[in-house]
Amino acid sequence: MHEAESPLSEPALPFWVSYDEESEEPGDTMALFGDSGEAALRSVPLGPLRKNLTEAVDALQQLFTDVAARGGPLPLREAHLSFQVTAAGGVQFIGTAQMQSSRGIVLVFKQ
């Protein structure tokens, strides 16, 4: 993967983002493939993205371990979660099962 350099020389990756007028965090006003605004290529800092994604995956793995421990006739064997990346390196999970969009990044957890 190609790493882009941000103005502060922090390692970054280019992501297509769009402006989100409803965001309350001034430094986090871009979201990958948002529904509003025009898309623009932005450098997302790897430090915050790495930290946020690692924390999210750790929490999800613990959650899945707890759910799988319940057992039963239909145990959890696989989970698919979609998420978006904000311009500041945040991670936002897409929470509706009815969303038909292919936008976002998918994590697949298998037993």
Short mmCIF file of N, CA, C and O in Angstrom, two decimals:
data_model
loop_
_atom_site.label_atom_id
_atom_site.label_comp_id
_atom_site.label_asym_id
_atom_site.label_seq_id
_atom_site.Cartn_x
_atom_site.Cartn_y
_atom_site.Cartn_z
N MET A 1 0.83 -1.19 0.00
CA MET A 1 0.00 0.00 0.00
C MET A 1 0.87 1.24 0.00
O MET A 1 1.89 1.29 0.65
N HIS A 2 0.44 2.24 -0.67
CA HIS A 2 1.16 3.49 -0.73
C HIS A 2 0.74 4.39 0.42
O HIS A 2 -0.43 4.58 0.66
N GLU A 3 1.72 4.92 1.15
CA GLU A 3 1.43 5.84 2.24
C GLU A 3 1.67 7.26 1.76
O GLU A 3 2.70 7.56 1.19
N ALA A 4 0.70 8.13 1.98
CA ALA A 4 0.86 9.54 1.66
C ALA A 4 1.36 10.26 2.90
O ALA A 4 1.11 9.84 4.01
N GLU A 5 2.07 11.34 2.71
CA GLU A 5 2.55 12.13 3.84
C GLU A 5 1.63 13.32 4.05
O GLU A 5 1.29 14.02 3.12
N SER A 6 1.21 13.52 5.29
CA SER A 6 0.38 14.67 5.61
C SER A 6 1.27 15.89 5.79
O SER A 6 2.49 15.77 5.85
N PRO A 7 0.67 17.07 5.89
CA PRO A 7 1.47 18.28 6.05
C PRO A 7 2.36 18.25 7.27
O PRO A 7 3.39 18.89 7.31
N LEU A 8 2.01 17.48 8.29
CA LEU A 8 2.80 17.42 9.51
C LEU A 8 3.81 16.27 9.47
O LEU A 8 4.38 15.89 10.47
N SER A 9 4.03 15.67 8.29
CA SER A 9 4.95 14.56 8.08
C SER A 9 4.55 13.31 8.85
O SER A 9 5.37 12.46 9.12
N GLU A 10 3.31 13.21 9.23
CA GLU A 10 2.80 12.01 9.87
C GLU A 10 2.38 11.05 8.77
O GLU A 10 1.74 11.46 7.81
N PRO A 11 2.74 9.76 8.87
CA PRO A 11 2.30 8.81 7.84
C PRO A 11 0.78 8.84 7.70
O PRO A 11 0.06 8.92 8.69
N ALA A 12 0.31 8.77 6.47
CA ALA A 12 -1.12 8.87 6.19
C ALA A 12 -1.45 8.02 4.96
O ALA A 12 -0.56 7.64 4.21
N LEU A 13 -2.72 7.73 4.81
CA LEU A 13 -3.22 7.03 3.63
C LEU A 13 -4.27 7.89 2.96
O LEU A 13 -5.06 8.54 3.64
N PRO A 14 -4.32 7.88 1.63
CA PRO A 14 -5.36 8.64 0.94
C PRO A 14 -6.70 7.91 1.02
O PRO A 14 -6.78 6.70 0.79
N PHE A 15 -7.76 8.63 1.37
CA PHE A 15 -9.12 8.10 1.41
C PHE A 15 -10.03 9.09 0.71
O PHE A 15 -9.86 10.30 0.83
N TRP A 16 -11.01 8.58 -0.02
CA TRP A 16 -12.05 9.44 -0.58
C TRP A 16 -13.03 9.73 0.54
O TRP A 16 -13.53 8.81 1.18
N VAL A 17 -13.28 11.00 0.79
CA VAL A 17 -14.19 11.42 1.85
C VAL A 17 -15.16 12.46 1.31
O VAL A 17 -14.93 13.06 0.27
N SER A 18 -16.25 12.68 2.02
CA SER A 18 -17.19 13.74 1.65
C SER A 18 -17.55 14.53 2.88
O SER A 18 -17.55 14.01 4.00
N TYR A 19 -17.86 15.79 2.70
CA TYR A 19 -18.15 16.69 3.81
C TYR A 19 -19.45 16.31 4.49
O TYR A 19 -20.46 16.05 3.84
N ASP A 20 -19.43 16.27 5.81
CA ASP A 20 -20.61 15.94 6.61
C ASP A 20 -20.98 17.16 7.44
O ASP A 20 -20.33 17.46 8.43
N GLU A 21 -22.01 17.88 7.04
CA GLU A 21 -22.41 19.11 7.72
C GLU A 21 -22.95 18.86 9.12
O GLU A 21 -22.97 19.76 9.94
N GLU A 22 -23.39 17.64 9.43
CA GLU A 22 -23.97 17.35 10.73
C GLU A 22 -22.95 16.91 11.76
O GLU A 22 -23.27 16.70 12.92
N SER A 23 -21.68 16.76 11.37
CA SER A 23 -20.65 16.33 12.30
C SER A 23 -20.44 17.42 13.35
O SER A 23 -20.37 18.60 13.05
N GLU A 24 -20.34 17.00 14.61
CA GLU A 24 -20.14 17.96 15.70
C GLU A 24 -18.68 18.15 16.03
O GLU A 24 -18.33 19.02 16.79
N GLU A 25 -17.80 17.33 15.50
CA GLU A 25 -16.38 17.43 15.78
C GLU A 25 -15.70 18.15 14.63
O GLU A 25 -15.62 17.64 13.53
N PRO A 26 -15.16 19.38 14.89
CA PRO A 26 -14.59 20.16 13.80
C PRO A 26 -13.44 19.48 13.08
O PRO A 26 -13.28 19.63 11.89
N GLY A 27 -12.62 18.70 13.75
CA GLY A 27 -11.48 18.04 13.11
C GLY A 27 -11.87 16.75 12.44
O GLY A 27 -11.03 16.07 11.86
N ASP A 28 -13.11 16.35 12.52
CA ASP A 28 -13.54 15.05 12.01
C ASP A 28 -14.74 15.22 11.08
O ASP A 28 -15.69 14.47 11.13
N THR A 29 -14.69 16.24 10.22
CA THR A 29 -15.85 16.58 9.41
C THR A 29 -15.93 15.83 8.09
O THR A 29 -16.79 16.11 7.29
N MET A 30 -15.04 14.90 7.87
CA MET A 30 -15.11 14.12 6.64
C MET A 30 -15.36 12.67 6.99
O MET A 30 -14.82 12.16 7.95
N ALA A 31 -16.19 12.01 6.20
CA ALA A 31 -16.43 10.59 6.41
C ALA A 31 -16.34 9.89 5.06
O ALA A 31 -16.80 10.41 4.05
N LEU A 32 -15.74 8.73 5.05
CA LEU A 32 -15.58 7.97 3.82
C LEU A 32 -16.94 7.71 3.20
O LEU A 32 -17.82 7.16 3.84
N PHE A 33 -17.12 8.13 1.96
CA PHE A 33 -18.35 7.89 1.21
C PHE A 33 -19.60 8.35 1.95
O PHE A 33 -20.60 7.65 1.98
N GLY A 34 -19.57 9.50 2.56
CA GLY A 34 -20.75 10.02 3.22
C GLY A 34 -21.85 10.29 2.22
O GLY A 34 -21.63 10.34 1.02
N ASP A 35 -23.07 10.51 2.72
CA ASP A 35 -24.20 10.72 1.82
C ASP A 35 -24.35 12.15 1.35
O ASP A 35 -25.08 12.43 0.44
N SER A 36 -23.67 13.09 2.03
CA SER A 36 -23.83 14.49 1.66
C SER A 36 -22.50 15.05 1.17
O SER A 36 -21.43 14.57 1.52
N GLY A 37 -22.56 16.08 0.37
CA GLY A 37 -21.37 16.76 -0.07
C GLY A 37 -20.67 16.06 -1.22
O GLY A 37 -21.08 15.01 -1.68
N GLU A 38 -19.60 16.69 -1.69
CA GLU A 38 -18.83 16.14 -2.79
C GLU A 38 -17.62 15.38 -2.26
O GLU A 38 -17.04 15.76 -1.26
N ALA A 39 -17.24 14.33 -2.93
CA ALA A 39 -16.10 13.51 -2.51
C ALA A 39 -14.80 14.23 -2.84
O ALA A 39 -14.70 14.93 -3.85
N ALA A 40 -13.80 14.06 -1.97
CA ALA A 40 -12.48 14.61 -2.18
C ALA A 40 -11.46 13.64 -1.61
O ALA A 40 -11.74 12.95 -0.63
N LEU A 41 -10.28 13.59 -2.19
CA LEU A 41 -9.22 12.73 -1.70
C LEU A 41 -8.50 13.45 -0.57
O LEU A 41 -8.04 14.57 -0.74
N ARG A 42 -8.43 12.82 0.60
CA ARG A 42 -7.79 13.42 1.78
C ARG A 42 -6.80 12.43 2.37
O ARG A 42 -6.98 11.21 2.28
N SER A 43 -5.77 12.94 3.01
CA SER A 43 -4.80 12.11 3.72
C SER A 43 -5.30 11.87 5.13
O SER A 43 -5.49 12.81 5.89
N VAL A 44 -5.52 10.60 5.47
CA VAL A 44 -5.99 10.22 6.81
C VAL A 44 -4.76 9.77 7.60
O VAL A 44 -4.05 8.86 7.17
N PRO A 45 -4.49 10.39 8.75
CA PRO A 45 -3.32 10.03 9.54
C PRO A 45 -3.38 8.60 10.05
O PRO A 45 -4.41 8.17 10.58
N LEU A 46 -2.30 7.84 9.87
CA LEU A 46 -2.28 6.44 10.27
C LEU A 46 -2.27 6.24 11.78
O LEU A 46 -2.83 5.26 12.26
N GLY A 47 -1.65 7.14 12.53
CA GLY A 47 -1.60 6.98 13.99
C GLY A 47 -2.99 6.86 14.61
O GLY A 47 -3.30 5.84 15.25
N PRO A 48 -3.86 7.87 14.45
CA PRO A 48 -5.20 7.77 15.00
C PRO A 48 -6.02 6.64 14.39
O PRO A 48 -6.77 5.96 15.10
N LEU A 49 -5.86 6.40 13.08
CA LEU A 49 -6.61 5.32 12.44
C LEU A 49 -6.20 3.97 13.03
O LEU A 49 -7.05 3.14 13.37
N ARG A 50 -4.90 3.75 13.20
CA ARG A 50 -4.40 2.50 13.78
C ARG A 50 -4.94 2.32 15.20
O ARG A 50 -5.43 1.25 15.56
N LYS A 51 -4.86 3.37 16.01
CA LYS A 51 -5.32 3.30 17.40
C LYS A 51 -6.82 3.00 17.46
O LYS A 51 -7.27 2.11 18.18
N ASN A 52 -7.61 3.75 16.70
CA ASN A 52 -9.06 3.58 16.73
C ASN A 52 -9.51 2.23 16.19
O ASN A 52 -10.40 1.59 16.76
N LEU A 53 -8.90 1.78 15.11
CA LEU A 53 -9.29 0.49 14.54
C LEU A 53 -8.86 -0.66 15.45
O LEU A 53 -9.61 -1.62 15.64
N THR A 54 -7.67 -0.56 16.05
CA THR A 54 -7.21 -1.59 16.98
C THR A 54 -8.14 -1.69 18.19
O THR A 54 -8.52 -2.80 18.59
N GLU A 55 -8.51 -0.56 18.76
CA GLU A 55 -9.43 -0.57 19.91
C GLU A 55 -10.79 -1.15 19.53
O GLU A 55 -11.37 -1.93 20.29
N ALA A 56 -11.28 -0.80 18.35
CA ALA A 56 -12.58 -1.31 17.90
C ALA A 56 -12.53 -2.82 17.67
O ALA A 56 -13.42 -3.54 18.12
N VAL A 57 -11.48 -3.30 17.02
CA VAL A 57 -11.37 -4.74 16.76
C VAL A 57 -11.20 -5.51 18.06
O VAL A 57 -11.81 -6.57 18.25
N ASP A 58 -10.40 -5.00 19.00
CA ASP A 58 -10.24 -5.66 20.30
C ASP A 58 -11.57 -5.78 21.02
O ASP A 58 -11.91 -6.83 21.56
N ALA A 59 -12.35 -4.70 21.02
CA ALA A 59 -13.65 -4.72 21.69
C ALA A 59 -14.61 -5.69 21.00
O ALA A 59 -15.34 -6.43 21.66
N LEU A 60 -14.61 -5.70 19.67
CA LEU A 60 -15.48 -6.61 18.93
C LEU A 60 -15.09 -8.07 19.16
O LEU A 60 -15.96 -8.93 19.34
N GLN A 61 -13.80 -8.36 19.19
CA GLN A 61 -13.36 -9.74 19.43
C GLN A 61 -13.80 -10.22 20.81
O GLN A 61 -14.22 -11.36 20.97
N GLN A 62 -13.72 -9.35 21.82
CA GLN A 62 -14.19 -9.72 23.15
C GLN A 62 -15.70 -9.95 23.14
O GLN A 62 -16.20 -10.91 23.73
N LEU A 63 -16.42 -9.09 22.46
CA LEU A 63 -17.87 -9.24 22.35
C LEU A 63 -18.23 -10.55 21.68
O LEU A 63 -19.09 -11.30 22.16
N PHE A 64 -17.56 -10.88 20.58
CA PHE A 64 -17.84 -12.12 19.86
C PHE A 64 -17.47 -13.34 20.70
O PHE A 64 -18.15 -14.36 20.65
N THR A 65 -16.40 -13.24 21.49
CA THR A 65 -16.02 -14.34 22.39
C THR A 65 -17.12 -14.58 23.41
O THR A 65 -17.50 -15.72 23.68
N ASP A 66 -17.66 -13.49 23.97
CA ASP A 66 -18.74 -13.60 24.96
C ASP A 66 -19.99 -14.22 24.34
O ASP A 66 -20.63 -15.09 24.93
N VAL A 67 -20.34 -13.79 23.13
CA VAL A 67 -21.52 -14.31 22.45
C VAL A 67 -21.32 -15.78 22.09
O VAL A 67 -22.20 -16.62 22.29
N ALA A 68 -20.14 -16.14 21.57
CA ALA A 68 -19.86 -17.52 21.17
C ALA A 68 -19.86 -18.45 22.38
O ALA A 68 -20.23 -19.63 22.26
N ALA A 69 -19.48 -17.95 23.55
CA ALA A 69 -19.44 -18.77 24.76
C ALA A 69 -20.83 -19.20 25.20
O ALA A 69 -20.98 -20.17 25.94
N ARG A 70 -21.84 -18.53 24.74
CA ARG A 70 -23.23 -18.89 25.08
C ARG A 70 -23.62 -20.22 24.45
O ARG A 70 -24.54 -20.88 24.90
N GLY A 71 -22.95 -20.60 23.36
CA GLY A 71 -23.24 -21.89 22.71
C GLY A 71 -24.63 -21.93 22.13
O GLY A 71 -25.08 -20.99 21.49
N GLY A 72 -25.32 -23.04 22.36
CA GLY A 72 -26.67 -23.20 21.83
C GLY A 72 -26.65 -23.94 20.51
O GLY A 72 -25.60 -24.28 19.97
N PRO A 73 -27.84 -24.20 19.97
CA PRO A 73 -27.95 -24.97 18.73
C PRO A 73 -27.42 -24.24 17.50
O PRO A 73 -27.05 -24.86 16.52
N LEU A 74 -27.37 -22.91 17.53
CA LEU A 74 -26.87 -22.13 16.39
C LEU A 74 -25.78 -21.17 16.88
O LEU A 74 -26.01 -19.97 17.04
N PRO A 75 -24.58 -21.69 17.10
CA PRO A 75 -23.52 -20.82 17.63
C PRO A 75 -23.02 -19.82 16.58
O PRO A 75 -23.13 -20.07 15.37
N LEU A 76 -22.49 -18.72 17.06
CA LEU A 76 -21.91 -17.70 16.19
C LEU A 76 -20.65 -18.28 15.54
O LEU A 76 -19.76 -18.75 16.21
N ARG A 77 -20.61 -18.29 14.21
CA ARG A 77 -19.45 -18.82 13.49
C ARG A 77 -18.76 -17.75 12.64
O ARG A 77 -17.62 -17.88 12.29
N GLU A 78 -19.51 -16.71 12.29
CA GLU A 78 -18.96 -15.68 11.43
C GLU A 78 -19.72 -14.38 11.63
O GLU A 78 -20.92 -14.40 11.85
N ALA A 79 -19.02 -13.26 11.56
CA ALA A 79 -19.65 -11.95 11.67
C ALA A 79 -19.03 -11.02 10.62
O ALA A 79 -17.82 -11.03 10.42
N HIS A 80 -19.87 -10.24 9.95
CA HIS A 80 -19.41 -9.26 8.96
C HIS A 80 -19.84 -7.89 9.47
O HIS A 80 -21.01 -7.68 9.77
N LEU A 81 -18.89 -6.97 9.56
CA LEU A 81 -19.20 -5.60 9.97
C LEU A 81 -18.61 -4.63 8.98
O LEU A 81 -17.47 -4.80 8.54
N SER A 82 -19.37 -3.61 8.63
CA SER A 82 -18.88 -2.55 7.74
C SER A 82 -18.57 -1.32 8.56
O SER A 82 -19.24 -1.03 9.55
N PHE A 83 -17.54 -0.61 8.15
CA PHE A 83 -17.20 0.63 8.83
C PHE A 83 -16.71 1.65 7.84
O PHE A 83 -16.34 1.33 6.72
N GLN A 84 -16.73 2.89 8.28
CA GLN A 84 -16.22 4.00 7.50
C GLN A 84 -15.09 4.64 8.28
O GLN A 84 -15.02 4.54 9.50
N VAL A 85 -14.22 5.33 7.57
CA VAL A 85 -13.08 6.01 8.17
C VAL A 85 -13.30 7.51 8.02
O VAL A 85 -13.65 7.98 6.94
N THR A 86 -13.12 8.26 9.11
CA THR A 86 -13.24 9.72 9.03
C THR A 86 -11.89 10.32 8.65
O THR A 86 -10.85 9.66 8.76
N ALA A 87 -11.90 11.56 8.22
CA ALA A 87 -10.68 12.24 7.79
C ALA A 87 -9.67 12.36 8.91
O ALA A 87 -8.48 12.46 8.66
N ALA A 88 -10.12 12.35 10.16
CA ALA A 88 -9.21 12.46 11.30
C ALA A 88 -8.74 11.10 11.79
O ALA A 88 -8.04 11.01 12.78
N GLY A 89 -9.14 10.01 11.10
CA GLY A 89 -8.70 8.68 11.50
C GLY A 89 -9.67 7.96 12.41
O GLY A 89 -9.33 6.95 13.01
N GLY A 90 -10.88 8.46 12.53
CA GLY A 90 -11.90 7.80 13.35
C GLY A 90 -12.50 6.61 12.61
O GLY A 90 -12.37 6.48 11.40
N VAL A 91 -13.14 5.74 13.38
CA VAL A 91 -13.79 4.55 12.83
C VAL A 91 -15.26 4.62 13.21
O VAL A 91 -15.59 4.77 14.38
N GLN A 92 -16.14 4.54 12.22
CA GLN A 92 -17.59 4.58 12.44
C GLN A 92 -18.22 3.34 11.84
O GLN A 92 -18.15 3.15 10.62
N PHE A 93 -18.80 2.49 12.70
CA PHE A 93 -19.43 1.28 12.20
C PHE A 93 -20.79 1.59 11.60
O PHE A 93 -21.50 2.47 12.07
N ILE A 94 -21.14 0.87 10.55
CA ILE A 94 -22.42 1.03 9.88
C ILE A 94 -23.36 0.06 10.56
O ILE A 94 -23.18 -1.15 10.46
N GLY A 95 -24.37 0.59 11.27
CA GLY A 95 -25.14 -0.22 12.19
C GLY A 95 -26.44 -0.80 11.70
O GLY A 95 -27.08 -1.51 12.45
N THR A 96 -26.86 -0.57 10.50
CA THR A 96 -28.14 -1.11 10.09
C THR A 96 -27.98 -2.28 9.14
O THR A 96 -27.19 -2.23 8.20
N ALA A 97 -28.71 -3.33 9.40
CA ALA A 97 -28.66 -4.52 8.55
C ALA A 97 -29.40 -4.28 7.24
O ALA A 97 -29.25 -5.03 6.29
N GLN A 98 -30.20 -3.22 7.19
CA GLN A 98 -30.99 -2.94 6.00
C GLN A 98 -30.25 -2.07 5.00
O GLN A 98 -30.75 -1.81 3.92
N MET A 99 -29.07 -1.61 5.35
CA MET A 99 -28.32 -0.75 4.44
C MET A 99 -27.84 -1.57 3.25
O MET A 99 -27.14 -2.56 3.42
N GLN A 100 -28.19 -1.17 2.07
CA GLN A 100 -27.86 -1.92 0.87
C GLN A 100 -26.63 -1.35 0.15
O GLN A 100 -26.28 -1.81 -0.91
N SER A 101 -26.02 -0.36 0.72
CA SER A 101 -24.88 0.29 0.08
C SER A 101 -23.64 -0.59 0.17
O SER A 101 -23.42 -1.29 1.13
N SER A 102 -22.81 -0.53 -0.86
CA SER A 102 -21.55 -1.26 -0.84
C SER A 102 -20.43 -0.34 -0.33
O SER A 102 -19.28 -0.71 -0.37
N ARG A 103 -20.78 0.82 0.13
CA ARG A 103 -19.80 1.77 0.61
C ARG A 103 -19.32 1.39 1.99
O ARG A 103 -20.08 0.93 2.82
N GLY A 104 -18.07 1.60 2.23
CA GLY A 104 -17.48 1.27 3.51
C GLY A 104 -16.49 0.12 3.36
O GLY A 104 -16.33 -0.45 2.29
N ILE A 105 -15.83 -0.20 4.45
CA ILE A 105 -14.85 -1.27 4.50
C ILE A 105 -15.45 -2.38 5.33
O ILE A 105 -16.03 -2.12 6.38
N VAL A 106 -15.31 -3.62 4.91
CA VAL A 106 -15.90 -4.75 5.61
C VAL A 106 -14.82 -5.53 6.35
O VAL A 106 -13.80 -5.88 5.77
N LEU A 107 -15.06 -5.78 7.64
CA LEU A 107 -14.23 -6.69 8.43
C LEU A 107 -14.99 -8.00 8.55
O LEU A 107 -16.18 -7.99 8.81
N VAL A 108 -14.32 -9.12 8.35
CA VAL A 108 -14.95 -10.42 8.49
C VAL A 108 -14.23 -11.16 9.61
O VAL A 108 -13.01 -11.34 9.57
N PHE A 109 -14.99 -11.57 10.61
CA PHE A 109 -14.46 -12.34 11.72
C PHE A 109 -14.99 -13.76 11.58
O PHE A 109 -16.20 -13.97 11.49
N LYS A 110 -14.10 -14.75 11.57
CA LYS A 110 -14.50 -16.16 11.46
C LYS A 110 -13.97 -16.92 12.65
O LYS A 110 -12.89 -16.64 13.14
N GLN A 111 -14.72 -17.93 13.04
CA GLN A 111 -14.31 -18.77 14.15
C GLN A 111 -13.28 -19.75 13.68
O GLN A 111 -13.29 -20.24 12.59
#
